[in-house]
PDB file of C-alpha atoms in Angstrom:
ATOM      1  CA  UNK U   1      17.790 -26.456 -15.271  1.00  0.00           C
ATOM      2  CA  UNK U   2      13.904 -25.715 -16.174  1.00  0.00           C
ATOM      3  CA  UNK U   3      11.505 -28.587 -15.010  1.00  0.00           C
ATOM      4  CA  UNK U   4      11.047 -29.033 -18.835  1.00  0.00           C
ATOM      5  CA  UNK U   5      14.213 -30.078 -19.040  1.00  0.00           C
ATOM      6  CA  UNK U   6      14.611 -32.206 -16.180  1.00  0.00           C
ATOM      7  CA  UNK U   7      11.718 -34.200 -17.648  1.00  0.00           C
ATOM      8  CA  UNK U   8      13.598 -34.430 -21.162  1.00  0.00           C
ATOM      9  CA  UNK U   9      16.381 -35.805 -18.589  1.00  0.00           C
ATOM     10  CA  UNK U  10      14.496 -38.605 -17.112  1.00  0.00           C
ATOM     11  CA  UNK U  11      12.765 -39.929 -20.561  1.00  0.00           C
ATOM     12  CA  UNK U  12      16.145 -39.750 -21.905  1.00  0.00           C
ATOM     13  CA  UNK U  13      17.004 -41.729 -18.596  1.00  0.00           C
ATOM     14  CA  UNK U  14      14.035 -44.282 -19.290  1.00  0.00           C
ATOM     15  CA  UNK U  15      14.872 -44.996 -22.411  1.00  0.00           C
ATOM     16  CA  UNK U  16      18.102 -45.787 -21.665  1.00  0.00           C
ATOM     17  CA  UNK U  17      17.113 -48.629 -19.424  1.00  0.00           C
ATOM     18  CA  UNK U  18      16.332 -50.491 -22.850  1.00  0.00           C
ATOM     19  CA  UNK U  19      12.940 -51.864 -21.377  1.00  0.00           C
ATOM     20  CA  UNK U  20      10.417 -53.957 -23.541  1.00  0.00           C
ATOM     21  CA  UNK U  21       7.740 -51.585 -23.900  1.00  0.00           C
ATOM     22  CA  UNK U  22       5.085 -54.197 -23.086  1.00  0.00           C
ATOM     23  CA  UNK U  23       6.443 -54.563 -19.469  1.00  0.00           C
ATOM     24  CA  UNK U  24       4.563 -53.435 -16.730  1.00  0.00           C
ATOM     25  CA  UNK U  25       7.713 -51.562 -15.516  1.00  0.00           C
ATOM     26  CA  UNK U  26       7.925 -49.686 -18.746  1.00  0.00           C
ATOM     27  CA  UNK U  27       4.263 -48.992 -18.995  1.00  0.00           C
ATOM     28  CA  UNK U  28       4.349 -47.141 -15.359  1.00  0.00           C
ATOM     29  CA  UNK U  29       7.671 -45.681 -16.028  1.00  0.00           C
ATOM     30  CA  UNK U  30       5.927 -43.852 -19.458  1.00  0.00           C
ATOM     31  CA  UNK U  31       2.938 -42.774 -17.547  1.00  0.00           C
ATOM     32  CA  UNK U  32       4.883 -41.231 -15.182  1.00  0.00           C
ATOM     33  CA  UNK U  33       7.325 -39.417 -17.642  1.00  0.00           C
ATOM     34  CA  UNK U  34       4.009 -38.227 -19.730  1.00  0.00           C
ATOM     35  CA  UNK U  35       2.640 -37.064 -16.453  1.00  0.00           C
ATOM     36  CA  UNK U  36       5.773 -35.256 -15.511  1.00  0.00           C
ATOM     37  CA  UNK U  37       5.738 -33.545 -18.920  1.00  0.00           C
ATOM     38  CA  UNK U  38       2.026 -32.144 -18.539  1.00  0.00           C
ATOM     39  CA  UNK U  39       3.091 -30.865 -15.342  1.00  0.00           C
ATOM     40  CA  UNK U  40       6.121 -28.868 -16.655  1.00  0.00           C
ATOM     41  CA  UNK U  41       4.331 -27.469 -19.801  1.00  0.00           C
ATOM     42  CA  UNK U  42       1.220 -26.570 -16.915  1.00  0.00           C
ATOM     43  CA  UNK U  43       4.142 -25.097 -14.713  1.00  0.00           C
ATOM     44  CA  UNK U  44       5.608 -23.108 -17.817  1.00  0.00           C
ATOM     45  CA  UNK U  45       2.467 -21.790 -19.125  1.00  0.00           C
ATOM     46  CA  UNK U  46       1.647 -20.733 -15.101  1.00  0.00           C
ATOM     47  CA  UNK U  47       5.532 -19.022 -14.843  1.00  0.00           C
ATOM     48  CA  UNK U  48       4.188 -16.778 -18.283  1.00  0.00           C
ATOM     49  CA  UNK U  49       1.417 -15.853 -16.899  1.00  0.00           C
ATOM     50  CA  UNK U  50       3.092 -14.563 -14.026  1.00  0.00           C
ATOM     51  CA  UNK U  51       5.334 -12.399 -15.328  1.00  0.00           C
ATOM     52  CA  UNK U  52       2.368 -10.986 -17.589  1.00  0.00           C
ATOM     53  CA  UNK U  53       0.340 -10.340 -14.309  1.00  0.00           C
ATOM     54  CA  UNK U  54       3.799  -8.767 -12.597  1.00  0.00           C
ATOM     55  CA  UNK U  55       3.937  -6.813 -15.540  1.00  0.00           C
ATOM     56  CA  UNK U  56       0.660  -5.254 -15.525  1.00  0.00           C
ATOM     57  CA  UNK U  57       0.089  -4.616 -11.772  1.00  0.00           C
ATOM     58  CA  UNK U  58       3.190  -2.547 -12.039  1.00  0.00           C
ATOM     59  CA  UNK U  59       1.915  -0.518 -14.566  1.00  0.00           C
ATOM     60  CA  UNK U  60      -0.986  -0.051 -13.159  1.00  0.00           C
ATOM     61  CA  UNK U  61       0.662   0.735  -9.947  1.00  0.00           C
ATOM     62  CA  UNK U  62       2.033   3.756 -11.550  1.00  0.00           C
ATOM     63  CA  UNK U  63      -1.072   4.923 -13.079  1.00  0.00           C
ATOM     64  CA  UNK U  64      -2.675   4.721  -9.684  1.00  0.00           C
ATOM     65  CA  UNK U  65       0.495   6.707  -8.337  1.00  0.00           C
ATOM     66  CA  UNK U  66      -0.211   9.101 -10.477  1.00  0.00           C
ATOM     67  CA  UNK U  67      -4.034   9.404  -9.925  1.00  0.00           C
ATOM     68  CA  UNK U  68      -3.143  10.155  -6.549  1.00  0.00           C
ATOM     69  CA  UNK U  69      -0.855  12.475  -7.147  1.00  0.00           C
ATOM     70  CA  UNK U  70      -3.422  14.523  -9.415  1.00  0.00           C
ATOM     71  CA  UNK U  71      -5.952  13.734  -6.906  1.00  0.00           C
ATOM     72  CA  UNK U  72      -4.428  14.466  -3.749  1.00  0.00           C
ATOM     73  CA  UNK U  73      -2.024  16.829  -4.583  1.00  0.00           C
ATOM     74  CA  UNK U  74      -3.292  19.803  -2.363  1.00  0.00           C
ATOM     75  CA  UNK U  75      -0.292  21.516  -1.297  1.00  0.00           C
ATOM     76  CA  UNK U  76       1.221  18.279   0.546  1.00  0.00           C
ATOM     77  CA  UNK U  77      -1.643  18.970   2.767  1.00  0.00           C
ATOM     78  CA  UNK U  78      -1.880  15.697   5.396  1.00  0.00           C
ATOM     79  CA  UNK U  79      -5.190  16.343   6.101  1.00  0.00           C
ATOM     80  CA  UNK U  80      -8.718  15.188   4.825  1.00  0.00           C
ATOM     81  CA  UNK U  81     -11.587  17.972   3.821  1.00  0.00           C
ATOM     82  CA  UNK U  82     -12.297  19.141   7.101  1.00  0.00           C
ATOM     83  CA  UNK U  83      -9.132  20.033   8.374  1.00  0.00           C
ATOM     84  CA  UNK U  84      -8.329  23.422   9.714  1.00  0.00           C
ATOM     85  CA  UNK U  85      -4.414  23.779   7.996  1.00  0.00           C
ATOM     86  CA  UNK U  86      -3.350  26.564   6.112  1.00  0.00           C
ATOM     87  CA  UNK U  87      -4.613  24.893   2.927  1.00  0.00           C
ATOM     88  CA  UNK U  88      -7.788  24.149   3.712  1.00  0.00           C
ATOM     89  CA  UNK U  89      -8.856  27.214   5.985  1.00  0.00           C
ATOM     90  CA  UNK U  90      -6.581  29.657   4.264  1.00  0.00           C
ATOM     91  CA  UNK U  91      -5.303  33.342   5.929  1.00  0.00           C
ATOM     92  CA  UNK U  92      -8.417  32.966   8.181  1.00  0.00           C
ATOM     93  CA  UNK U  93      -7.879  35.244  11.387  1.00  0.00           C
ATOM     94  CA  UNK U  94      -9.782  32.546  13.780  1.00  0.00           C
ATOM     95  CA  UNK U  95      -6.806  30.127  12.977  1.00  0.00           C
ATOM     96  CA  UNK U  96      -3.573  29.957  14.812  1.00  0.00           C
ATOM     97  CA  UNK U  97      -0.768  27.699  13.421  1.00  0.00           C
ATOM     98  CA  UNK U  98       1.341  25.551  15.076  1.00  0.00           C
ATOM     99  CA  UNK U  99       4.086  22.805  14.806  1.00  0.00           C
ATOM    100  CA  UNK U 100       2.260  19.463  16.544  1.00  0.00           C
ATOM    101  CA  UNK U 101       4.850  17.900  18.733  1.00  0.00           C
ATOM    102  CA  UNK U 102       3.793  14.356  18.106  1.00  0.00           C
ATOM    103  CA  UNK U 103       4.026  14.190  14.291  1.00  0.00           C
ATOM    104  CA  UNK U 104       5.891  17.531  13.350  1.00  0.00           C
ATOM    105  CA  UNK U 105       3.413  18.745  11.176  1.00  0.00           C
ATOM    106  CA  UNK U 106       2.896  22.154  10.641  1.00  0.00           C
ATOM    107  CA  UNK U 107      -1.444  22.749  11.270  1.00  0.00           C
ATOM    108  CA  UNK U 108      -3.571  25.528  11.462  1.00  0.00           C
ATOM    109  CA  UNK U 109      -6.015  25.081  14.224  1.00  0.00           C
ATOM    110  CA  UNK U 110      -8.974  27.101  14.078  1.00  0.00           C
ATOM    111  CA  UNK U 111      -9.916  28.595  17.101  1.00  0.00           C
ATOM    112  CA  UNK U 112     -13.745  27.433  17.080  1.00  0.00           C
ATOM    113  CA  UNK U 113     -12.621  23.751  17.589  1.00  0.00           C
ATOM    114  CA  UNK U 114     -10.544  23.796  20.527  1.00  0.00           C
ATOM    115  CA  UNK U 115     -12.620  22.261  23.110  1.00  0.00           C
ATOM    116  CA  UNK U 116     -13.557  23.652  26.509  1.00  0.00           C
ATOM    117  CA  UNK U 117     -11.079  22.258  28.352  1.00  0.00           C
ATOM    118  CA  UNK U 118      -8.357  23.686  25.541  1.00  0.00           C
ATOM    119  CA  UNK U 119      -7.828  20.613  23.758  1.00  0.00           C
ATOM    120  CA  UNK U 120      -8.198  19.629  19.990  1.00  0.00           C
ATOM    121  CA  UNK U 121      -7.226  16.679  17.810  1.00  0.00           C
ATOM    122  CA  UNK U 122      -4.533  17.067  15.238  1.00  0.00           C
ATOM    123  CA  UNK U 123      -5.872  16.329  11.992  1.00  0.00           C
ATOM    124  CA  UNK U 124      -2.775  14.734  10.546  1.00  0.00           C
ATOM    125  CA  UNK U 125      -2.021  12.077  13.152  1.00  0.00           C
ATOM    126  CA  UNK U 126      -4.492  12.499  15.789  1.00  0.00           C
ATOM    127  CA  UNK U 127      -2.702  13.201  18.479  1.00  0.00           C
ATOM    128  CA  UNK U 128      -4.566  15.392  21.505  1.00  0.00           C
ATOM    129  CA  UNK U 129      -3.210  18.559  21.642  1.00  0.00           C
ATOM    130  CA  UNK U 130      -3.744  20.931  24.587  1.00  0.00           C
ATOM    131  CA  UNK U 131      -3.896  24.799  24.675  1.00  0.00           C
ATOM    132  CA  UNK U 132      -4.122  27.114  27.304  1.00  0.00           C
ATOM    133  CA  UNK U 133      -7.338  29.482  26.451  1.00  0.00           C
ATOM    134  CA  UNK U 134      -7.115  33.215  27.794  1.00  0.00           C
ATOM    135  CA  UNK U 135     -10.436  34.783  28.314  1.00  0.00           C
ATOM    136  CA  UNK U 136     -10.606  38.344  27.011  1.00  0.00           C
ATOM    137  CA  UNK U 137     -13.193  39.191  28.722  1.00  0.00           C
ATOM    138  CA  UNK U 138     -11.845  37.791  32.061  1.00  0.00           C
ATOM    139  CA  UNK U 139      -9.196  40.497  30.868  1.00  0.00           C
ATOM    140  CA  UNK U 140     -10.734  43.321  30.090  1.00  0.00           C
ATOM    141  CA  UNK U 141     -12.833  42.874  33.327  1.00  0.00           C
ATOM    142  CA  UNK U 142      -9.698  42.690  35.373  1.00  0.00           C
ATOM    143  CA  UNK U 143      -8.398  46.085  33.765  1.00  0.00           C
ATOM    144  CA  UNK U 144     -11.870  47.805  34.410  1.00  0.00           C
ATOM    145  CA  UNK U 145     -11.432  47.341  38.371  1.00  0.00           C
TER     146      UNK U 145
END
C-alpha cells in the first residue's frame, strides 16, 4: 500500500468517526489528514524523480564506459604514458620483458630505468622489482686476463 493510499485510508477512517466538523477534535484531525496528504503527493513526486535520476546516471554510465573504452583502449595496456610495456616502448632492444610476480602482468622494462642497485617499479601495480645487473665490461675484462 502507497503512502497515498494509506492517507485515503485514514480520511476515510476520520470521516467515519461522524464528528461535527466545528469540534476542535475534528478540526485537528483534518489538519492532520491534509498534512499527511501534502506529504504523500511531496513523497510521490520525490519517488519520480528518482527513478528519472536512476535512469539517467545509468545511461550516462554507459556512455562514460564507452568513452573509456575509446579512450583507453591501448592494447589492454595497464600502464599510464610513461610506461616501458610492449605497447608503449614497442620492439625496442633496451627493453626486456617480464611476468611481475606481484600482479602477473606481463611488462617490458627498459633497461635505462633499472636503478643502481637493480631495482625498478612496476608500472602496473607498483610493486619493487629487483634484477640482478651483469656488467659487460666486468666481462669482457675478465676474458682479456
Amino acid at each position: 500500500m502507497s503512502v497515498s493510499e494509506k492517507v485515503a485510508y485514514l480520511r476515510g477512517l476520520m470521516e467515519g468517526l461522524d464528528l461535527d466538523e466545528n469540534s476542535k477534535e475534528a478540526k485537528l484531525f483534518s489538519a492532520i489528514v491534509d498534512t499527511l496528504d501534502e506529504v504523500a503527493s511531496d513523497v510521490s513526486d520525490l519517488e519520480e524523480d528518482l527513478a528519472d535520476l536512476n535512469d539517467y546516471v545509468e545511461e550516462l554510465d554507459e556512455d562514460l564506459g564507452d568513452v573509456e573504452e575509446f579512450v583507453y583502449d591501448d592494447d589492454d595496456c595497464c600502464c599510464d604514458d610513461d610506461c616501458d610495456c610492449d605497447c608503449c616502448c614497442g620492439d625496442d632492444d633496451n627493453c626486456i620483458e617480464v611476468t611481475c610476480p606481484a600482479c602477473n602482468e606481463d611488462i617490458c622494462v627498459d633497461i635505462d630505468d633499472i636503478d643502481d642497485d637493480g631495482h625498478v617499479e612496476c608500472p602496473c601495480c607498483g610493486e619493487t622489482l629487483e634484477f640482478e645487473i651483469e656488467d659487460d665490461d666486468a666481462d669482457e675484462d675478465s676474458d682479456d686476463e
